[in-house]
C-alpha cells in the first residue's frame, strides 16, 4: 500500500462525529468499493497510520483509503462528505 497521507483535520472531524453519534455509514473507498457499516472509533498504529474501526466484523479501513462517507441515519448532523484527496500537509 502507498505511503500513508493523514486526512485533512477538518474532514477528520466528520469521522469522529460519525463514531460519537453511532451513525450507520455508507462508505466509499478510493478503489471504488462501497459498503455500509457502523464506525466505532479511530485508532493510530505504531507506524502513525490512522484507521477507522467498524462493528459487525468489518475490517479496519485506513483513513486515506476513504473516498466519501454518507450517514444513513435520519436526522444526521451532516450529509455526504468527500474525503479522498483531502490530506493534511506533512
PDB file of N, CA and C in Angstrom:
ATOM      1  N   UNK A   1       0.859  -1.186   0.000  1.00  0.00           N
ATOM      2  CA  UNK A   1       0.000   0.000   0.000  1.00  0.00           C
ATOM      3  C   UNK A   1       0.896   1.237   0.000  1.00  0.00           C
ATOM      4  N   UNK A   2       0.396   2.306  -0.559  1.00  0.00           N
ATOM      5  CA  UNK A   2       1.155   3.551  -0.646  1.00  0.00           C
ATOM      6  C   UNK A   2       1.428   4.139   0.735  1.00  0.00           C
ATOM      7  N   UNK A   3       2.367   5.094   0.756  1.00  0.00           N
ATOM      8  CA  UNK A   3       2.696   5.815   1.989  1.00  0.00           C
ATOM      9  C   UNK A   3       1.440   6.505   2.526  1.00  0.00           C
ATOM     10  N   UNK A   4       1.231   6.417   3.823  1.00  0.00           N
ATOM     11  CA  UNK A   4       0.042   6.995   4.447  1.00  0.00           C
ATOM     12  C   UNK A   4       0.042   8.514   4.346  1.00  0.00           C
ATOM     13  N   UNK A   5      -1.117   9.061   3.979  1.00  0.00           N
ATOM     14  CA  UNK A   5      -1.327  10.503   3.925  1.00  0.00           C
ATOM     15  C   UNK A   5      -2.423  10.862   4.930  1.00  0.00           C
ATOM     16  N   UNK A   6      -2.097  11.596   5.999  1.00  0.00           N
ATOM     17  CA  UNK A   6      -3.111  11.945   7.005  1.00  0.00           C
ATOM     18  C   UNK A   6      -4.284  12.708   6.385  1.00  0.00           C
ATOM     19  N   UNK A   7      -5.457  12.422   6.866  1.00  0.00           N
ATOM     20  CA  UNK A   7      -6.677  13.081   6.422  1.00  0.00           C
ATOM     21  C   UNK A   7      -6.687  14.533   6.875  1.00  0.00           C
ATOM     22  N   UNK A   8      -7.223  15.416   6.059  1.00  0.00           N
ATOM     23  CA  UNK A   8      -7.371  16.821   6.414  1.00  0.00           C
ATOM     24  C   UNK A   8      -8.089  16.911   7.760  1.00  0.00           C
ATOM     25  N   UNK A   9      -7.585  17.714   8.648  1.00  0.00           N
ATOM     26  CA  UNK A   9      -8.106  17.799  10.020  1.00  0.00           C
ATOM     27  C   UNK A   9      -9.586  18.186  10.065  1.00  0.00           C
ATOM     28  N   UNK A  10     -10.017  19.090   9.196  1.00  0.00           N
ATOM     29  CA  UNK A  10     -11.428  19.485   9.171  1.00  0.00           C
ATOM     30  C   UNK A  10     -12.320  18.305   8.800  1.00  0.00           C
ATOM     31  N   UNK A  11     -11.857  17.471   7.889  1.00  0.00           N
ATOM     32  CA  UNK A  11     -12.643  16.322   7.460  1.00  0.00           C
ATOM     33  C   UNK A  11     -12.582  15.186   8.478  1.00  0.00           C
ATOM     34  N   UNK A  12     -11.486  15.100   9.200  1.00  0.00           N
ATOM     35  CA  UNK A  12     -11.343  14.097  10.255  1.00  0.00           C
ATOM     36  C   UNK A  12     -12.470  14.261  11.283  1.00  0.00           C
ATOM     37  N   UNK A  13     -12.896  15.500  11.506  1.00  0.00           N
ATOM     38  CA  UNK A  13     -13.979  15.759  12.457  1.00  0.00           C
ATOM     39  C   UNK A  13     -15.253  15.001  12.095  1.00  0.00           C
ATOM     40  N   UNK A  14     -15.555  14.882  10.793  1.00  0.00           N
ATOM     41  CA  UNK A  14     -16.758  14.151  10.371  1.00  0.00           C
ATOM     42  C   UNK A  14     -16.657  12.673  10.751  1.00  0.00           C
ATOM     43  N   UNK A  15     -15.475  12.119  10.626  1.00  0.00           N
ATOM     44  CA  UNK A  15     -15.258  10.727  11.011  1.00  0.00           C
ATOM     45  C   UNK A  15     -15.509  10.578  12.510  1.00  0.00           C
ATOM     46  N   UNK A  16     -14.976  11.499  13.302  1.00  0.00           N
ATOM     47  CA  UNK A  16     -15.179  11.442  14.755  1.00  0.00           C
ATOM     48  C   UNK A  16     -16.648  11.630  15.126  1.00  0.00           C
ATOM     49  N   UNK A  17     -17.343  12.538  14.460  1.00  0.00           N
ATOM     50  CA  UNK A  17     -18.771  12.761  14.733  1.00  0.00           C
ATOM     51  C   UNK A  17     -19.561  11.498  14.439  1.00  0.00           C
ATOM     52  N   UNK A  18     -19.249  10.843  13.325  1.00  0.00           N
ATOM     53  CA  UNK A  18     -19.945   9.605  12.974  1.00  0.00           C
ATOM     54  C   UNK A  18     -19.744   8.545  14.058  1.00  0.00           C
ATOM     55  N   UNK A  19     -18.548   8.455  14.588  1.00  0.00           N
ATOM     56  CA  UNK A  19     -18.273   7.497  15.672  1.00  0.00           C
ATOM     57  C   UNK A  19     -19.028   7.872  16.943  1.00  0.00           C
ATOM     58  N   UNK A  20     -18.951   9.148  17.334  1.00  0.00           N
ATOM     59  CA  UNK A  20     -19.589   9.593  18.581  1.00  0.00           C
ATOM     60  C   UNK A  20     -21.096   9.384  18.564  1.00  0.00           C
ATOM     61  N   UNK A  21     -21.724   9.631  17.413  1.00  0.00           N
ATOM     62  CA  UNK A  21     -23.178   9.523  17.315  1.00  0.00           C
ATOM     63  C   UNK A  21     -23.634   8.126  16.902  1.00  0.00           C
ATOM     64  N   UNK A  22     -22.692   7.268  16.573  1.00  0.00           N
ATOM     65  CA  UNK A  22     -23.052   5.906  16.182  1.00  0.00           C
ATOM     66  C   UNK A  22     -23.803   5.834  14.870  1.00  0.00           C
ATOM     67  N   UNK A  23     -23.529   6.779  13.970  1.00  0.00           N
ATOM     68  CA  UNK A  23     -24.204   6.777  12.673  1.00  0.00           C
ATOM     69  C   UNK A  23     -23.824   5.538  11.868  1.00  0.00           C
ATOM     70  N   UNK A  24     -24.779   4.952  11.229  1.00  0.00           N
ATOM     71  CA  UNK A  24     -24.502   3.909  10.242  1.00  0.00           C
ATOM     72  C   UNK A  24     -24.103   4.653   8.969  1.00  0.00           C
ATOM     73  N   UNK A  25     -23.016   4.225   8.327  1.00  0.00           N
ATOM     74  CA  UNK A  25     -22.468   4.938   7.180  1.00  0.00           C
ATOM     75  C   UNK A  25     -22.480   4.102   5.912  1.00  0.00           C
ATOM     76  N   UNK A  26     -22.673   4.789   4.804  1.00  0.00           N
ATOM     77  CA  UNK A  26     -22.301   4.239   3.504  1.00  0.00           C
ATOM     78  C   UNK A  26     -20.867   4.715   3.308  1.00  0.00           C
ATOM     79  N   UNK A  27     -19.960   3.788   3.077  1.00  0.00           N
ATOM     80  CA  UNK A  27     -18.540   4.094   2.944  1.00  0.00           C
ATOM     81  C   UNK A  27     -18.116   3.825   1.511  1.00  0.00           C
ATOM     82  N   UNK A  28     -17.489   4.829   0.897  1.00  0.00           N
ATOM     83  CA  UNK A  28     -16.944   4.688  -0.443  1.00  0.00           C
ATOM     84  C   UNK A  28     -15.422   4.753  -0.336  1.00  0.00           C
ATOM     85  N   UNK A  29     -14.754   3.760  -0.904  1.00  0.00           N
ATOM     86  CA  UNK A  29     -13.303   3.705  -0.858  1.00  0.00           C
ATOM     87  C   UNK A  29     -12.703   4.230  -2.156  1.00  0.00           C
ATOM     88  N   UNK A  30     -11.448   4.641  -2.098  1.00  0.00           N
ATOM     89  CA  UNK A  30     -10.794   5.208  -3.283  1.00  0.00           C
ATOM     90  C   UNK A  30     -10.665   4.190  -4.406  1.00  0.00           C
ATOM     91  N   UNK A  31     -10.704   2.898  -4.097  1.00  0.00           N
ATOM     92  CA  UNK A  31     -10.615   1.875  -5.144  1.00  0.00           C
ATOM     93  C   UNK A  31     -11.966   1.542  -5.763  1.00  0.00           C
ATOM     94  N   UNK A  32     -13.029   2.282  -5.344  1.00  0.00           N
ATOM     95  CA  UNK A  32     -14.355   2.092  -5.920  1.00  0.00           C
ATOM     96  C   UNK A  32     -15.269   1.176  -5.129  1.00  0.00           C
ATOM     97  N   UNK A  33     -14.751   0.462  -4.158  1.00  0.00           N
ATOM     98  CA  UNK A  33     -15.595  -0.410  -3.336  1.00  0.00           C
ATOM     99  C   UNK A  33     -16.505   0.431  -2.451  1.00  0.00           C
ATOM    100  N   UNK A  34     -17.669  -0.109  -2.128  1.00  0.00           N
ATOM    101  CA  UNK A  34     -18.587   0.540  -1.188  1.00  0.00           C
ATOM    102  C   UNK A  34     -19.115  -0.521  -0.222  1.00  0.00           C
ATOM    103  N   UNK A  35     -19.471  -0.072   0.978  1.00  0.00           N
ATOM    104  CA  UNK A  35     -20.109  -0.943   1.953  1.00  0.00           C
ATOM    105  C   UNK A  35     -20.821  -0.065   2.969  1.00  0.00           C
ATOM    106  N   UNK A  36     -21.662  -0.687   3.775  1.00  0.00           N
ATOM    107  CA  UNK A  36     -22.334   0.003   4.870  1.00  0.00           C
ATOM    108  C   UNK A  36     -21.835  -0.579   6.177  1.00  0.00           C
ATOM    109  N   UNK A  37     -21.655   0.296   7.164  1.00  0.00           N
ATOM    110  CA  UNK A  37     -21.191  -0.173   8.459  1.00  0.00           C
ATOM    111  C   UNK A  37     -21.322   0.894   9.516  1.00  0.00           C
ATOM    112  N   UNK A  38     -21.199   0.446  10.758  1.00  0.00           N
ATOM    113  CA  UNK A  38     -21.281   1.356  11.902  1.00  0.00           C
ATOM    114  C   UNK A  38     -19.874   1.548  12.464  1.00  0.00           C
ATOM    115  N   UNK A  39     -19.325   2.770  12.325  1.00  0.00           N
ATOM    116  CA  UNK A  39     -17.988   3.007  12.857  1.00  0.00           C
ATOM    117  C   UNK A  39     -18.014   3.059  14.382  1.00  0.00           C
ATOM    118  N   UNK A  40     -16.949   2.542  14.979  1.00  0.00           N
ATOM    119  CA  UNK A  40     -16.843   2.544  16.431  1.00  0.00           C
ATOM    120  C   UNK A  40     -15.878   3.601  16.937  1.00  0.00           C
ATOM    121  N   UNK A  41     -14.698   3.643  16.338  1.00  0.00           N
ATOM    122  CA  UNK A  41     -13.649   4.561  16.789  1.00  0.00           C
ATOM    123  C   UNK A  41     -12.548   4.608  15.745  1.00  0.00           C
ATOM    124  N   UNK A  42     -11.605   5.503  15.958  1.00  0.00           N
ATOM    125  CA  UNK A  42     -10.399   5.520  15.143  1.00  0.00           C
ATOM    126  C   UNK A  42      -9.251   5.003  15.997  1.00  0.00           C
ATOM    127  N   UNK A  43      -8.233   4.514  15.331  1.00  0.00           N
ATOM    128  CA  UNK A  43      -7.036   4.080  16.054  1.00  0.00           C
ATOM    129  C   UNK A  43      -5.815   4.459  15.239  1.00  0.00           C
ATOM    130  N   UNK A  44      -4.727   4.691  15.929  1.00  0.00           N
ATOM    131  CA  UNK A  44      -3.462   5.020  15.282  1.00  0.00           C
ATOM    132  C   UNK A  44      -2.498   3.873  15.521  1.00  0.00           C
ATOM    133  N   UNK A  45      -1.956   3.336  14.434  1.00  0.00           N
ATOM    134  CA  UNK A  45      -0.986   2.250  14.506  1.00  0.00           C
ATOM    135  C   UNK A  45       0.379   2.811  14.912  1.00  0.00           C
ATOM    136  N   UNK A  46       1.284   1.972  15.393  1.00  0.00           N
ATOM    137  CA  UNK A  46       2.634   2.447  15.730  1.00  0.00           C
ATOM    138  C   UNK A  46       3.324   3.135  14.540  1.00  0.00           C
ATOM    139  N   UNK A  47       2.930   2.769  13.321  1.00  0.00           N
ATOM    140  CA  UNK A  47       3.501   3.373  12.111  1.00  0.00           C
ATOM    141  C   UNK A  47       2.922   4.760  11.826  1.00  0.00           C
ATOM    142  N   UNK A  48       1.997   5.220  12.680  1.00  0.00           N
ATOM    143  CA  UNK A  48       1.307   6.512  12.574  1.00  0.00           C
ATOM    144  C   UNK A  48       0.178   6.501  11.538  1.00  0.00           C
ATOM    145  N   UNK A  49      -0.120   5.338  10.954  1.00  0.00           N
ATOM    146  CA  UNK A  49      -1.277   5.229  10.068  1.00  0.00           C
ATOM    147  C   UNK A  49      -2.536   5.240  10.930  1.00  0.00           C
ATOM    148  N   UNK A  50      -3.575   5.916  10.451  1.00  0.00           N
ATOM    149  CA  UNK A  50      -4.835   6.003  11.197  1.00  0.00           C
ATOM    150  C   UNK A  50      -5.891   5.149  10.504  1.00  0.00           C
ATOM    151  N   UNK A  51      -6.703   4.479  11.327  1.00  0.00           N
ATOM    152  CA  UNK A  51      -7.707   3.557  10.818  1.00  0.00           C
ATOM    153  C   UNK A  51      -9.061   3.858  11.435  1.00  0.00           C
ATOM    154  N   UNK A  52     -10.113   3.548  10.696  1.00  0.00           N
ATOM    155  CA  UNK A  52     -11.475   3.618  11.195  1.00  0.00           C
ATOM    156  C   UNK A  52     -11.907   2.190  11.497  1.00  0.00           C
ATOM    157  N   UNK A  53     -12.322   1.956  12.748  1.00  0.00           N
ATOM    158  CA  UNK A  53     -12.760   0.632  13.168  1.00  0.00           C
ATOM    159  C   UNK A  53     -14.275   0.559  13.101  1.00  0.00           C
ATOM    160  N   UNK A  54     -14.781  -0.581  12.664  1.00  0.00           N
ATOM    161  CA  UNK A  54     -16.217  -0.789  12.484  1.00  0.00           C
ATOM    162  C   UNK A  54     -16.717  -1.936  13.341  1.00  0.00           C
ATOM    163  N   UNK A  55     -18.022  -1.917  13.628  1.00  0.00           N
ATOM    164  CA  UNK A  55     -18.708  -3.033  14.274  1.00  0.00           C
ATOM    165  C   UNK A  55     -18.969  -4.107  13.212  1.00  0.00           C
ATOM    166  N   UNK A  56     -19.557  -5.185  13.616  1.00  0.00           N
ATOM    167  CA  UNK A  56     -20.025  -6.237  12.706  1.00  0.00           C
ATOM    168  C   UNK A  56     -18.906  -6.952  11.969  1.00  0.00           C
ATOM    169  N   UNK A  57     -17.691  -6.957  12.522  1.00  0.00           N
ATOM    170  CA  UNK A  57     -16.612  -7.710  11.904  1.00  0.00           C
ATOM    171  C   UNK A  57     -16.060  -7.139  10.615  1.00  0.00           C
ATOM    172  N   UNK A  58     -16.381  -5.880  10.310  1.00  0.00           N
ATOM    173  CA  UNK A  58     -15.836  -5.237   9.119  1.00  0.00           C
ATOM    174  C   UNK A  58     -14.379  -4.882   9.388  1.00  0.00           C
ATOM    175  N   UNK A  59     -13.533  -5.173   8.432  1.00  0.00           N
ATOM    176  CA  UNK A  59     -12.104  -4.900   8.576  1.00  0.00           C
ATOM    177  C   UNK A  59     -11.850  -3.400   8.733  1.00  0.00           C
ATOM    178  N   UNK A  60     -10.875  -3.032   9.557  1.00  0.00           N
ATOM    179  CA  UNK A  60     -10.490  -1.629   9.721  1.00  0.00           C
ATOM    180  C   UNK A  60     -10.096  -1.041   8.373  1.00  0.00           C
ATOM    181  N   UNK A  61     -10.406   0.246   8.188  1.00  0.00           N
ATOM    182  CA  UNK A  61     -10.093   0.942   6.941  1.00  0.00           C
ATOM    183  C   UNK A  61      -9.118   2.073   7.235  1.00  0.00           C
ATOM    184  N   UNK A  62      -8.018   2.089   6.509  1.00  0.00           N
ATOM    185  CA  UNK A  62      -7.056   3.188   6.662  1.00  0.00           C
ATOM    186  C   UNK A  62      -7.719   4.461   6.157  1.00  0.00           C
ATOM    187  N   UNK A  63      -7.616   5.538   6.928  1.00  0.00           N
ATOM    188  CA  UNK A  63      -8.357   6.761   6.622  1.00  0.00           C
ATOM    189  C   UNK A  63      -8.056   7.329   5.238  1.00  0.00           C
ATOM    190  N   UNK A  64      -6.847   7.174   4.741  1.00  0.00           N
ATOM    191  CA  UNK A  64      -6.564   7.724   3.417  1.00  0.00           C
ATOM    192  C   UNK A  64      -7.119   6.857   2.289  1.00  0.00           C
ATOM    193  N   UNK A  65      -7.808   5.773   2.640  1.00  0.00           N
ATOM    194  CA  UNK A  65      -8.481   4.947   1.642  1.00  0.00           C
ATOM    195  C   UNK A  65      -9.965   5.291   1.530  1.00  0.00           C
ATOM    196  N   UNK A  66     -10.442   6.219   2.378  1.00  0.00           N
ATOM    197  CA  UNK A  66     -11.833   6.669   2.325  1.00  0.00           C
ATOM    198  C   UNK A  66     -11.994   7.716   1.235  1.00  0.00           C
ATOM    199  N   UNK A  67     -12.928   7.485   0.325  1.00  0.00           N
ATOM    200  CA  UNK A  67     -13.251   8.484  -0.696  1.00  0.00           C
ATOM    201  C   UNK A  67     -14.387   9.375  -0.209  1.00  0.00           C
ATOM    202  N   UNK A  68     -15.380   8.762   0.462  1.00  0.00           N
ATOM    203  CA  UNK A  68     -16.527   9.523   0.962  1.00  0.00           C
ATOM    204  C   UNK A  68     -17.253   8.702   2.022  1.00  0.00           C
ATOM    205  N   UNK A  69     -17.942   9.415   2.910  1.00  0.00           N
ATOM    206  CA  UNK A  69     -18.829   8.770   3.885  1.00  0.00           C
ATOM    207  C   UNK A  69     -20.170   9.489   3.837  1.00  0.00           C
ATOM    208  N   UNK A  70     -21.238   8.716   3.988  1.00  0.00           N
ATOM    209  CA  UNK A  70     -22.590   9.267   3.998  1.00  0.00           C
ATOM    210  C   UNK A  70     -23.356   8.637   5.151  1.00  0.00           C
ATOM    211  N   UNK A  71     -23.828   9.443   6.120  1.00  0.00           N
ATOM    212  CA  UNK A  71     -24.638   8.875   7.198  1.00  0.00           C
ATOM    213  C   UNK A  71     -25.976   8.393   6.648  1.00  0.00           C
ATOM    214  N   UNK A  72     -26.420   7.246   7.120  1.00  0.00           N
ATOM    215  CA  UNK A  72     -27.690   6.676   6.675  1.00  0.00           C
ATOM    216  C   UNK A  72     -28.806   6.913   7.689  1.00  0.00           C
ATOM    217  N   UNK A  73     -28.456   7.485   8.836  1.00  0.00           N
ATOM    218  CA  UNK A  73     -29.440   7.752   9.884  1.00  0.00           C
ATOM    219  C   UNK A  73     -30.204   9.034   9.582  1.00  0.00           C
ATOM    220  N   UNK A  74     -31.516   8.966   9.739  1.00  0.00           N
ATOM    221  CA  UNK A  74     -32.341  10.162   9.566  1.00  0.00           C
ATOM    222  C   UNK A  74     -31.962  11.176  10.644  1.00  0.00           C
ATOM    223  N   UNK A  75     -31.844  12.435  10.273  1.00  0.00           N
ATOM    224  CA  UNK A  75     -31.515  13.486  11.228  1.00  0.00           C
ATOM    225  C   UNK A  75     -30.037  13.615  11.536  1.00  0.00           C
ATOM    226  N   UNK A  76     -29.186  12.951  10.758  1.00  0.00           N
ATOM    227  CA  UNK A  76     -27.734  13.064  10.989  1.00  0.00           C
ATOM    228  C   UNK A  76     -27.310  14.516  10.831  1.00  0.00           C
ATOM    229  N   UNK A  77     -26.250  14.898  11.521  1.00  0.00           N
ATOM    230  CA  UNK A  77     -25.818  16.303  11.532  1.00  0.00           C
ATOM    231  C   UNK A  77     -25.007  16.697  10.308  1.00  0.00           C
ATOM    232  N   UNK A  78     -24.747  15.763   9.398  1.00  0.00           N
ATOM    233  CA  UNK A  78     -24.074  16.092   8.140  1.00  0.00           C
ATOM    234  C   UNK A  78     -24.537  15.114   7.071  1.00  0.00           C
ATOM    235  N   UNK A  79     -24.308  15.466   5.826  1.00  0.00           N
ATOM    236  CA  UNK A  79     -24.642  14.603   4.703  1.00  0.00           C
ATOM    237  C   UNK A  79     -23.380  13.966   4.149  1.00  0.00           C
ATOM    238  N   UNK A  80     -23.403  13.646   2.872  1.00  0.00           N
ATOM    239  CA  UNK A  80     -22.248  13.003   2.230  1.00  0.00           C
ATOM    240  C   UNK A  80     -21.038  13.936   2.301  1.00  0.00           C
ATOM    241  N   UNK A  81     -19.903  13.376   2.721  1.00  0.00           N
ATOM    242  CA  UNK A  81     -18.655  14.132   2.819  1.00  0.00           C
ATOM    243  C   UNK A  81     -17.604  13.412   1.986  1.00  0.00           C
ATOM    244  N   UNK A  82     -17.025  14.137   1.012  1.00  0.00           N
ATOM    245  CA  UNK A  82     -15.954  13.580   0.202  1.00  0.00           C
ATOM    246  C   UNK A  82     -14.636  13.768   0.934  1.00  0.00           C
ATOM    247  N   UNK A  83     -13.913  12.663   1.120  1.00  0.00           N
ATOM    248  CA  UNK A  83     -12.674  12.686   1.886  1.00  0.00           C
ATOM    249  C   UNK A  83     -11.444  12.449   1.023  1.00  0.00           C
ATOM    250  N   UNK A  84     -11.587  11.723  -0.034  1.00  0.00           N
ATOM    251  CA  UNK A  84     -10.455  11.366  -0.886  1.00  0.00           C
ATOM    252  C   UNK A  84      -9.732  12.593  -1.411  1.00  0.00           C
ATOM    253  N   UNK A  85      -8.412  12.523  -1.479  1.00  0.00           N
ATOM    254  CA  UNK A  85      -7.560  13.619  -1.964  1.00  0.00           C
ATOM    255  C   UNK A  85      -7.632  14.856  -1.079  1.00  0.00           C
ATOM    256  N   UNK A  86      -8.005  14.701   0.169  1.00  0.00           N
ATOM    257  CA  UNK A  86      -8.088  15.832   1.105  1.00  0.00           C
ATOM    258  C   UNK A  86      -7.189  15.549   2.297  1.00  0.00           C
ATOM    259  N   UNK A  87      -5.899  15.746   2.091  1.00  0.00           N
ATOM    260  CA  UNK A  87      -4.941  15.358   3.096  1.00  0.00           C
ATOM    261  C   UNK A  87      -4.257  16.571   3.706  1.00  0.00           C
ATOM    262  N   UNK A  88      -3.819  16.419   4.950  1.00  0.00           N
ATOM    263  CA  UNK A  88      -3.032  17.457   5.627  1.00  0.00           C
ATOM    264  C   UNK A  88      -1.651  17.517   5.001  1.00  0.00           C
ATOM    265  N   UNK A  89      -1.097  18.686   4.991  1.00  0.00           N
ATOM    266  CA  UNK A  89       0.290  18.838   4.534  1.00  0.00           C
ATOM    267  C   UNK A  89       1.204  18.189   5.562  1.00  0.00           C
ATOM    268  N   UNK A  90       2.202  17.455   5.100  1.00  0.00           N
ATOM    269  CA  UNK A  90       3.116  16.793   6.036  1.00  0.00           C
ATOM    270  C   UNK A  90       4.489  17.413   5.946  1.00  0.00           C
TER     271      UNK A  90
END
